[in-house]
Amino acid sequence: MNTVTPPASIERSPRRDTGSAGRVARFIGSRLFLALITLSLLSVIVFAGGQLLPGDVGRAILGPLADARAVAALDHQLGVDRPLLTQYAGWIGHFVLGDMGQSYSYRAPVAPFIGNALLASAKLGALAFIVVVPLGILGGVYAALHAGRWIDRTISIAGLSATVVPEFVSSIVLILVFGVWLQWLPIEATSPEGSNALVQLKHLILPVLPLVLVFFGYIARMARAGTVEALDADYTRTAILKGLPRHVVIWRHVLRNALLPTVTVAATQLGYMIGGLVVVETLFHYQGIGSLIYNAAKGKDFPMLEAGVLTVGVIYTAANLVADGLYVVLNPRLRVRNTQ
């Protein structure tokens, strides 16, 4: 009995779609699993680091002249005299449920302080992100389109130089030049209460500039490398041979492929811009998550310190997961690869 064999394209399409979806699911699942392991290890390190800080909690709260019995009673009340494993289990269990504990310094729940500080850092980080990503991509693409010329060398050297300068150095220079000498911009990032949007923006310009300087070179290099690679690709040569205008080739064929790694890298930097601004926030007296963690470490406020650091870790890990997801969505080769 003769059977009709379906065409290969019809037979493979469902299998290709199923295989592609499964591959993407496995990719995201593996990244999520690694993220959970990373956060678990981070929680252990954060808790251990808090315990290794010198000084007694009760003594730090009551002062150096407090009676030893009062210090011991406070330590017992706060639970810091319990076994470390018991303290860790109770802390991480409550954190997962959304309870970050009570601040030793403020005698109040930690969560509102973390939330307010995160909102402030998110405003600063988002502003820096909005400025540096388009600027870095534009600089990198422009340098690649003029590869080997003076403008390419200028952008590459300037970006590399800005990247290697530490944030505290560039921050101090900016404060001295624009805040003290020229007096064009306020040196404190926190604007007076009730200020309008323009005044708030003016106070954030100086803190944003060090972040722009650091990340411009990194993003510009990624954009330049991706653009140079895309310009030498076969699909670009084919588009040129077809007679398409240069701007059409660049826009439709070069940029959509060149900016894939740049977009994913930029997504990972967003997590740092929100949670890794300790130096910038401290220098510019900005009440964000970075300065909150710094002050908690100085004051031996372990619940605030541990919750702040772990929250930053969650944000950074989430940013990396988003970057991985964007890479899968934007990279067609991961979605259409033959699964034979």
mmCIF file of C-alpha atoms in Angstrom:
data_model
loop_
_atom_site.group_PDB
_atom_site.id
_atom_site.type_symbol
_atom_site.label_atom_id
_atom_site.label_comp_id
_atom_site.label_asym_id
_atom_site.label_seq_id
_atom_site.Cartn_x
_atom_site.Cartn_y
_atom_site.Cartn_z
ATOM 1 C CA MET A 1 0.000 0.000 0.000
ATOM 2 C CA ASN A 2 1.449 3.308 -1.091
ATOM 3 C CA THR A 3 1.612 6.204 1.340
ATOM 4 C CA VAL A 4 2.005 9.847 0.548
ATOM 5 C CA THR A 5 4.972 11.447 2.296
ATOM 6 C CA PRO A 6 4.327 15.031 3.248
ATOM 7 C CA PRO A 7 6.765 17.640 2.008
ATOM 8 C CA ALA A 8 9.804 18.196 4.201
ATOM 9 C CA SER A 9 8.898 21.784 4.947
ATOM 10 C CA ILE A 10 5.438 20.800 6.199
ATOM 11 C CA GLU A 11 6.820 17.948 8.265
ATOM 12 C CA ARG A 12 9.555 19.968 9.949
ATOM 13 C CA SER A 13 7.750 23.191 10.751
ATOM 14 C CA PRO A 14 5.888 22.000 13.856
ATOM 15 C CA ARG A 15 8.956 20.177 15.083
ATOM 16 C CA ARG A 16 11.101 23.263 14.553
ATOM 17 C CA ASP A 17 8.658 25.459 16.433
ATOM 18 C CA THR A 18 8.383 22.968 19.268
ATOM 19 C CA GLY A 19 12.151 22.528 19.441
ATOM 20 C CA SER A 20 12.736 26.256 19.354
ATOM 21 C CA ALA A 21 10.232 26.899 22.141
ATOM 22 C CA GLY A 22 11.745 24.115 24.219
ATOM 23 C CA ARG A 23 15.237 25.443 23.679
ATOM 24 C CA VAL A 24 14.200 28.934 24.770
ATOM 25 C CA ALA A 25 12.410 27.502 27.812
ATOM 26 C CA ARG A 26 15.500 25.498 28.781
ATOM 27 C CA PHE A 27 17.699 28.555 28.308
ATOM 28 C CA ILE A 28 15.506 30.748 30.533
ATOM 29 C CA GLY A 29 15.062 27.930 33.036
ATOM 30 C CA SER A 30 18.800 27.380 33.365
ATOM 31 C CA ARG A 31 19.374 31.113 33.845
ATOM 32 C CA LEU A 32 16.655 31.242 36.487
ATOM 33 C CA PHE A 33 18.148 28.255 38.297
ATOM 34 C CA LEU A 34 21.602 29.872 38.286
ATOM 35 C CA ALA A 35 20.072 33.121 39.532
ATOM 36 C CA LEU A 36 18.497 31.326 42.495
ATOM 37 C CA ILE A 37 21.815 29.683 43.350
ATOM 38 C CA THR A 38 23.573 33.055 43.089
ATOM 39 C CA LEU A 39 21.064 34.743 45.377
ATOM 40 C CA SER A 40 21.297 31.896 47.890
ATOM 41 C CA LEU A 41 25.079 32.203 48.023
ATOM 42 C CA LEU A 42 24.792 35.980 48.232
ATOM 43 C CA SER A 43 22.428 35.721 51.202
ATOM 44 C CA VAL A 44 24.945 33.540 53.054
ATOM 45 C CA ILE A 45 27.811 35.910 52.257
ATOM 46 C CA VAL A 46 25.793 38.973 53.252
ATOM 47 C CA PHE A 47 24.740 37.438 56.542
ATOM 48 C CA ALA A 48 28.256 36.225 57.331
ATOM 49 C CA GLY A 49 29.728 39.607 56.388
ATOM 50 C CA GLY A 50 27.342 41.359 58.744
ATOM 51 C CA GLN A 51 28.351 39.069 61.571
ATOM 52 C CA LEU A 52 32.045 39.675 60.927
ATOM 53 C CA LEU A 53 31.769 43.449 61.288
ATOM 54 C CA PRO A 54 33.639 44.532 64.429
ATOM 55 C CA GLY A 55 31.720 45.783 67.438
ATOM 56 C CA ASP A 56 28.732 44.742 69.509
ATOM 57 C CA VAL A 57 25.234 45.637 68.313
ATOM 58 C CA GLY A 58 23.908 46.515 71.738
ATOM 59 C CA ARG A 59 27.002 48.571 72.488
ATOM 60 C CA ALA A 60 26.736 50.398 69.159
ATOM 61 C CA ILE A 61 23.093 51.329 69.888
ATOM 62 C CA LEU A 62 23.386 52.240 73.585
ATOM 63 C CA GLY A 63 26.796 53.886 73.368
ATOM 64 C CA PRO A 64 30.235 53.117 74.821
ATOM 65 C CA LEU A 65 29.256 54.168 78.376
ATOM 66 C CA ALA A 66 26.216 51.904 78.656
ATOM 67 C CA ASP A 67 26.034 49.300 81.408
ATOM 68 C CA ALA A 68 27.108 45.805 80.382
ATOM 69 C CA ARG A 69 23.860 44.284 81.685
ATOM 70 C CA ALA A 70 21.809 46.716 79.612
ATOM 71 C CA VAL A 71 23.888 45.845 76.537
ATOM 72 C CA ALA A 72 23.406 42.120 77.130
ATOM 73 C CA ALA A 73 19.661 42.593 77.636
ATOM 74 C CA LEU A 74 19.385 44.512 74.376
ATOM 75 C CA ASP A 75 21.408 41.892 72.520
ATOM 76 C CA HIS A 76 19.032 39.225 73.842
ATOM 77 C CA GLN A 77 15.995 41.301 72.878
ATOM 78 C CA LEU A 78 17.321 41.765 69.336
ATOM 79 C CA GLY A 79 18.199 38.077 69.076
ATOM 80 C CA VAL A 80 21.845 38.628 68.161
ATOM 81 C CA ASP A 81 22.986 36.276 70.930
ATOM 82 C CA ARG A 82 21.263 33.280 69.334
ATOM 83 C CA PRO A 83 23.217 30.677 67.270
ATOM 84 C CA LEU A 84 24.202 31.986 63.830
ATOM 85 C CA LEU A 85 22.351 29.253 61.936
ATOM 86 C CA THR A 86 19.165 30.066 63.826
ATOM 87 C CA GLN A 87 19.613 33.768 63.105
ATOM 88 C CA TYR A 88 20.216 33.109 59.393
ATOM 89 C CA ALA A 89 17.232 30.780 59.010
ATOM 90 C CA GLY A 90 14.920 33.262 60.686
ATOM 91 C CA TRP A 91 16.266 36.202 58.665
ATOM 92 C CA ILE A 92 16.129 34.608 55.206
ATOM 93 C CA GLY A 93 12.746 33.031 55.902
ATOM 94 C CA HIS A 94 11.215 36.363 56.822
ATOM 95 C CA PHE A 95 12.951 38.101 53.885
ATOM 96 C CA VAL A 96 11.430 35.679 51.365
ATOM 97 C CA LEU A 97 8.006 36.452 52.833
ATOM 98 C CA GLY A 98 8.601 40.194 52.478
ATOM 99 C CA ASP A 99 9.499 40.908 56.091
ATOM 100 C CA MET A 100 12.910 42.604 56.187
ATOM 101 C CA GLY A 101 12.958 42.941 59.959
ATOM 102 C CA GLN A 102 13.328 45.881 62.315
ATOM 103 C CA SER A 103 16.056 48.477 62.002
ATOM 104 C CA TYR A 104 18.345 48.655 65.025
ATOM 105 C CA SER A 105 18.996 52.347 64.499
ATOM 106 C CA TYR A 106 15.464 53.553 63.795
ATOM 107 C CA ARG A 107 13.513 50.926 65.770
ATOM 108 C CA ALA A 108 11.141 50.698 62.808
ATOM 109 C CA PRO A 109 10.494 48.238 59.951
ATOM 110 C CA VAL A 110 13.291 48.133 57.380
ATOM 111 C CA ALA A 111 11.088 47.715 54.289
ATOM 112 C CA PRO A 112 9.846 51.352 54.037
ATOM 113 C CA PHE A 113 13.424 52.654 54.239
ATOM 114 C CA ILE A 114 14.538 50.229 51.518
ATOM 115 C CA GLY A 115 11.574 51.134 49.324
ATOM 116 C CA ASN A 116 12.116 54.900 49.571
ATOM 117 C CA ALA A 117 15.850 54.552 48.973
ATOM 118 C CA LEU A 118 15.248 52.325 45.939
ATOM 119 C CA LEU A 119 12.873 54.849 44.414
ATOM 120 C CA ALA A 120 15.473 57.583 44.831
ATOM 121 C CA SER A 121 18.241 55.423 43.325
ATOM 122 C CA ALA A 122 15.931 54.341 40.501
ATOM 123 C CA LYS A 123 15.356 57.981 39.584
ATOM 124 C CA LEU A 124 19.089 58.664 39.470
ATOM 125 C CA GLY A 125 19.917 55.424 37.655
ATOM 126 C CA ALA A 126 17.115 55.785 35.112
ATOM 127 C CA LEU A 127 18.215 59.321 34.258
ATOM 128 C CA ALA A 128 21.791 58.151 33.724
ATOM 129 C CA PHE A 129 20.535 55.197 31.650
ATOM 130 C CA ILE A 130 18.391 57.421 29.436
ATOM 131 C CA VAL A 131 21.375 59.682 28.756
ATOM 132 C CA VAL A 132 24.238 57.222 28.339
ATOM 133 C CA VAL A 133 22.628 54.449 26.271
ATOM 134 C CA PRO A 134 21.602 56.568 23.230
ATOM 135 C CA LEU A 135 24.818 58.567 23.519
ATOM 136 C CA GLY A 136 26.987 55.454 23.710
ATOM 137 C CA ILE A 137 25.200 53.723 20.837
ATOM 138 C CA LEU A 138 25.398 56.833 18.664
ATOM 139 C CA GLY A 139 29.094 57.273 19.418
ATOM 140 C CA GLY A 140 29.906 53.622 18.757
ATOM 141 C CA VAL A 141 27.973 53.402 15.507
ATOM 142 C CA TYR A 142 29.416 56.686 14.248
ATOM 143 C CA ALA A 143 32.931 55.502 15.077
ATOM 144 C CA ALA A 144 32.347 52.203 13.251
ATOM 145 C CA LEU A 145 31.046 53.969 10.151
ATOM 146 C CA HIS A 146 34.304 55.971 10.123
ATOM 147 C CA ALA A 147 36.570 53.101 11.199
ATOM 148 C CA GLY A 148 40.265 53.923 11.027
ATOM 149 C CA ARG A 149 39.743 57.681 10.765
ATOM 150 C CA TRP A 150 40.538 60.337 13.345
ATOM 151 C CA ILE A 151 36.959 60.505 14.621
ATOM 152 C CA ASP A 152 36.988 56.771 15.299
ATOM 153 C CA ARG A 153 40.258 57.011 17.225
ATOM 154 C CA THR A 154 39.025 60.054 19.134
ATOM 155 C CA ILE A 155 35.782 58.391 20.276
ATOM 156 C CA SER A 156 37.546 55.133 21.163
ATOM 157 C CA ILE A 157 40.344 56.789 23.160
ATOM 158 C CA ALA A 158 37.965 59.196 24.927
ATOM 159 C CA GLY A 159 35.590 56.385 25.837
ATOM 160 C CA LEU A 160 38.384 54.141 27.096
ATOM 161 C CA SER A 161 39.900 56.968 29.135
ATOM 162 C CA ALA A 162 36.556 57.796 30.734
ATOM 163 C CA THR A 163 35.920 54.148 31.576
ATOM 164 C CA VAL A 164 39.141 53.612 33.509
ATOM 165 C CA VAL A 165 38.714 56.735 35.664
ATOM 166 C CA PRO A 166 37.082 55.735 39.002
ATOM 167 C CA GLU A 167 33.747 57.304 39.786
ATOM 168 C CA PHE A 168 34.972 59.022 42.936
ATOM 169 C CA VAL A 169 37.762 60.745 40.961
ATOM 170 C CA SER A 170 35.486 62.061 38.223
ATOM 171 C CA SER A 171 32.882 63.034 40.833
ATOM 172 C CA ILE A 172 35.380 65.103 42.807
ATOM 173 C CA VAL A 173 36.671 66.804 39.654
ATOM 174 C CA LEU A 174 33.134 67.638 38.541
ATOM 175 C CA ILE A 175 32.267 69.008 41.983
ATOM 176 C CA LEU A 176 35.356 71.207 42.039
ATOM 177 C CA VAL A 177 34.913 72.505 38.481
ATOM 178 C CA PHE A 178 31.162 72.918 38.056
ATOM 179 C CA GLY A 179 30.073 73.180 41.689
ATOM 180 C CA VAL A 180 32.822 75.137 43.426
ATOM 181 C CA TRP A 181 34.773 77.017 40.754
ATOM 182 C CA LEU A 182 32.158 77.863 38.111
ATOM 183 C CA GLN A 183 29.172 77.427 40.479
ATOM 184 C CA TRP A 184 26.933 76.386 37.600
ATOM 185 C CA LEU A 185 25.410 73.360 39.310
ATOM 186 C CA PRO A 186 24.515 72.423 42.904
ATOM 187 C CA ILE A 187 26.846 69.903 44.488
ATOM 188 C CA GLU A 188 24.086 68.176 46.467
ATOM 189 C CA ALA A 189 21.878 65.779 44.547
ATOM 190 C CA THR A 190 18.921 66.113 46.906
ATOM 191 C CA SER A 191 16.795 69.096 45.929
ATOM 192 C CA PRO A 192 14.860 71.179 48.499
ATOM 193 C CA GLU A 193 11.472 69.772 49.475
ATOM 194 C CA GLY A 194 8.696 70.946 47.176
ATOM 195 C CA SER A 195 11.034 71.725 44.262
ATOM 196 C CA ASN A 196 9.659 71.491 40.739
ATOM 197 C CA ALA A 197 10.903 69.029 38.134
ATOM 198 C CA LEU A 198 13.449 71.412 36.611
ATOM 199 C CA VAL A 199 15.078 72.139 39.963
ATOM 200 C CA GLN A 200 15.235 68.414 40.768
ATOM 201 C CA LEU A 201 16.792 67.748 37.368
ATOM 202 C CA LYS A 202 19.401 70.460 37.931
ATOM 203 C CA HIS A 203 20.420 68.837 41.217
ATOM 204 C CA LEU A 204 20.815 65.451 39.498
ATOM 205 C CA ILE A 205 23.036 66.606 36.633
ATOM 206 C CA LEU A 206 26.339 66.386 38.520
ATOM 207 C CA PRO A 207 25.668 62.910 40.015
ATOM 208 C CA VAL A 208 24.619 61.598 36.605
ATOM 209 C CA LEU A 209 27.751 62.780 34.775
ATOM 210 C CA PRO A 210 30.214 60.354 36.456
ATOM 211 C CA LEU A 211 27.939 57.445 35.521
ATOM 212 C CA VAL A 212 27.687 58.676 31.938
ATOM 213 C CA LEU A 213 31.480 58.933 31.709
ATOM 214 C CA VAL A 214 32.002 55.416 33.067
ATOM 215 C CA PHE A 215 29.420 53.649 30.924
ATOM 216 C CA PHE A 216 29.797 55.652 27.702
ATOM 217 C CA GLY A 217 33.057 54.008 26.735
ATOM 218 C CA TYR A 218 31.778 50.517 27.526
ATOM 219 C CA ILE A 219 28.547 50.850 25.560
ATOM 220 C CA ALA A 220 30.283 52.703 22.698
ATOM 221 C CA ARG A 221 32.868 49.915 22.344
ATOM 222 C CA MET A 222 30.145 47.276 22.230
ATOM 223 C CA ALA A 223 28.173 49.241 19.626
ATOM 224 C CA ARG A 224 31.278 49.861 17.541
ATOM 225 C CA ALA A 225 32.359 46.200 17.583
ATOM 226 C CA GLY A 226 28.873 45.003 16.655
ATOM 227 C CA THR A 227 28.553 47.555 13.844
ATOM 228 C CA VAL A 228 31.962 46.706 12.355
ATOM 229 C CA GLU A 229 31.076 43.014 12.409
ATOM 230 C CA ALA A 230 27.687 43.666 10.796
ATOM 231 C CA LEU A 231 29.238 45.851 8.087
ATOM 232 C CA ASP A 232 31.510 42.948 7.075
ATOM 233 C CA ALA A 233 28.705 40.354 7.103
ATOM 234 C CA ASP A 234 27.435 38.616 3.976
ATOM 235 C CA TYR A 235 23.900 39.990 4.331
ATOM 236 C CA THR A 236 25.258 43.543 4.275
ATOM 237 C CA ARG A 237 27.292 42.886 1.120
ATOM 238 C CA THR A 238 24.234 41.303 -0.494
ATOM 239 C CA ALA A 239 22.098 44.340 0.337
ATOM 240 C CA ILE A 240 24.724 46.653 -1.148
ATOM 241 C CA LEU A 241 24.986 44.553 -4.319
ATOM 242 C CA LYS A 242 21.214 44.797 -4.699
ATOM 243 C CA GLY A 243 21.632 48.544 -5.021
ATOM 244 C CA LEU A 244 19.964 49.575 -1.762
ATOM 245 C CA PRO A 245 20.892 53.079 -0.556
ATOM 246 C CA ARG A 246 23.538 53.250 2.157
ATOM 247 C CA HIS A 247 21.201 54.625 4.796
ATOM 248 C CA VAL A 248 18.694 51.834 4.113
ATOM 249 C CA VAL A 249 21.397 49.186 4.407
ATOM 250 C CA ILE A 250 22.619 50.636 7.689
ATOM 251 C CA TRP A 251 19.167 51.052 9.182
ATOM 252 C CA ARG A 252 17.551 47.785 8.068
ATOM 253 C CA HIS A 253 20.463 45.355 7.992
ATOM 254 C CA VAL A 254 23.371 46.681 10.029
ATOM 255 C CA LEU A 255 21.849 48.271 13.120
ATOM 256 C CA ARG A 256 19.240 45.606 13.862
ATOM 257 C CA ASN A 257 22.022 42.997 14.033
ATOM 258 C CA ALA A 258 24.830 45.146 15.414
ATOM 259 C CA LEU A 259 22.960 46.448 18.443
ATOM 260 C CA LEU A 260 21.843 43.061 19.785
ATOM 261 C CA PRO A 261 24.803 42.598 22.181
ATOM 262 C CA THR A 262 24.727 46.299 23.057
ATOM 263 C CA VAL A 263 21.073 46.175 24.121
ATOM 264 C CA THR A 264 21.619 43.145 26.324
ATOM 265 C CA VAL A 265 24.734 44.648 27.926
ATOM 266 C CA ALA A 266 22.893 47.911 28.569
ATOM 267 C CA ALA A 267 20.131 45.990 30.338
ATOM 268 C CA THR A 268 22.655 44.478 32.743
ATOM 269 C CA GLN A 269 24.094 47.926 33.494
ATOM 270 C CA LEU A 270 20.678 49.193 34.582
ATOM 271 C CA GLY A 271 20.856 46.945 37.652
ATOM 272 C CA TYR A 272 24.194 48.460 38.620
ATOM 273 C CA MET A 273 22.972 52.013 38.034
ATOM 274 C CA ILE A 274 20.162 51.438 40.497
ATOM 275 C CA GLY A 275 21.953 49.448 43.172
ATOM 276 C CA GLY A 276 25.674 50.137 42.838
ATOM 277 C CA LEU A 277 25.867 53.878 43.370
ATOM 278 C CA VAL A 278 27.404 53.915 46.844
ATOM 279 C CA VAL A 279 30.285 56.251 45.961
ATOM 280 C CA VAL A 280 28.225 58.673 43.889
ATOM 281 C CA GLU A 281 25.372 58.860 46.386
ATOM 282 C CA THR A 282 27.751 59.379 49.291
ATOM 283 C CA LEU A 283 29.751 62.137 47.606
ATOM 284 C CA PHE A 284 26.653 64.011 46.464
ATOM 285 C CA HIS A 285 24.675 63.443 49.702
ATOM 286 C CA TYR A 286 21.923 61.587 47.884
ATOM 287 C CA GLN A 287 19.584 59.451 49.987
ATOM 288 C CA GLY A 288 19.553 56.366 47.790
ATOM 289 C CA ILE A 289 20.053 52.676 48.429
ATOM 290 C CA GLY A 290 23.834 52.990 48.210
ATOM 291 C CA SER A 291 24.121 55.606 50.939
ATOM 292 C CA LEU A 292 21.563 53.712 53.025
ATOM 293 C CA ILE A 293 23.741 50.578 52.935
ATOM 294 C CA TYR A 294 26.847 52.612 53.739
ATOM 295 C CA ASN A 295 25.244 54.277 56.744
ATOM 296 C CA ALA A 296 23.829 50.945 57.951
ATOM 297 C CA ALA A 297 27.309 49.420 57.843
ATOM 298 C CA LYS A 298 28.743 52.320 59.841
ATOM 299 C CA GLY A 299 25.964 52.103 62.443
ATOM 300 C CA LYS A 300 26.074 48.292 62.794
ATOM 301 C CA ASP A 301 22.437 48.210 61.688
ATOM 302 C CA PHE A 302 22.574 44.594 60.512
ATOM 303 C CA PRO A 303 18.923 44.175 59.406
ATOM 304 C CA MET A 304 19.153 47.320 57.273
ATOM 305 C CA LEU A 305 22.558 46.354 55.895
ATOM 306 C CA GLU A 306 21.663 42.766 55.064
ATOM 307 C CA ALA A 307 18.273 43.636 53.559
ATOM 308 C CA GLY A 308 19.771 46.441 51.492
ATOM 309 C CA VAL A 309 22.612 44.376 50.046
ATOM 310 C CA LEU A 310 20.395 41.389 49.298
ATOM 311 C CA THR A 311 17.804 43.656 47.661
ATOM 312 C CA VAL A 312 20.500 45.116 45.427
ATOM 313 C CA GLY A 313 21.560 41.571 44.570
ATOM 314 C CA VAL A 314 17.985 40.685 43.606
ATOM 315 C CA ILE A 315 17.768 43.775 41.378
ATOM 316 C CA TYR A 316 21.084 43.056 39.669
ATOM 317 C CA THR A 317 20.159 39.405 39.128
ATOM 318 C CA ALA A 318 16.765 40.412 37.724
ATOM 319 C CA ALA A 319 18.489 42.834 35.330
ATOM 320 C CA ASN A 320 20.698 40.008 34.079
ATOM 321 C CA LEU A 321 17.656 37.778 33.581
ATOM 322 C CA VAL A 322 15.972 40.530 31.576
ATOM 323 C CA ALA A 323 19.130 40.865 29.484
ATOM 324 C CA ASP A 324 19.146 37.114 28.799
ATOM 325 C CA GLY A 325 15.470 37.265 27.846
ATOM 326 C CA LEU A 326 16.090 40.170 25.491
ATOM 327 C CA TYR A 327 18.937 38.268 23.870
ATOM 328 C CA VAL A 328 16.669 35.306 23.177
ATOM 329 C CA VAL A 329 13.838 37.489 21.861
ATOM 330 C CA LEU A 330 16.034 39.691 19.677
ATOM 331 C CA ASN A 331 18.329 36.980 18.337
ATOM 332 C CA PRO A 332 16.461 35.083 15.595
ATOM 333 C CA ARG A 333 19.176 32.422 15.381
ATOM 334 C CA LEU A 334 18.178 31.106 18.819
ATOM 335 C CA ARG A 335 14.539 30.867 17.740
ATOM 336 C CA VAL A 336 14.770 29.373 14.257
ATOM 337 C CA ARG A 337 17.760 27.031 14.505
ATOM 338 C CA ASN A 338 17.023 23.640 13.036
ATOM 339 C CA THR A 339 16.508 21.018 15.706
ATOM 340 C CA GLN A 340 17.321 18.011 13.651
#
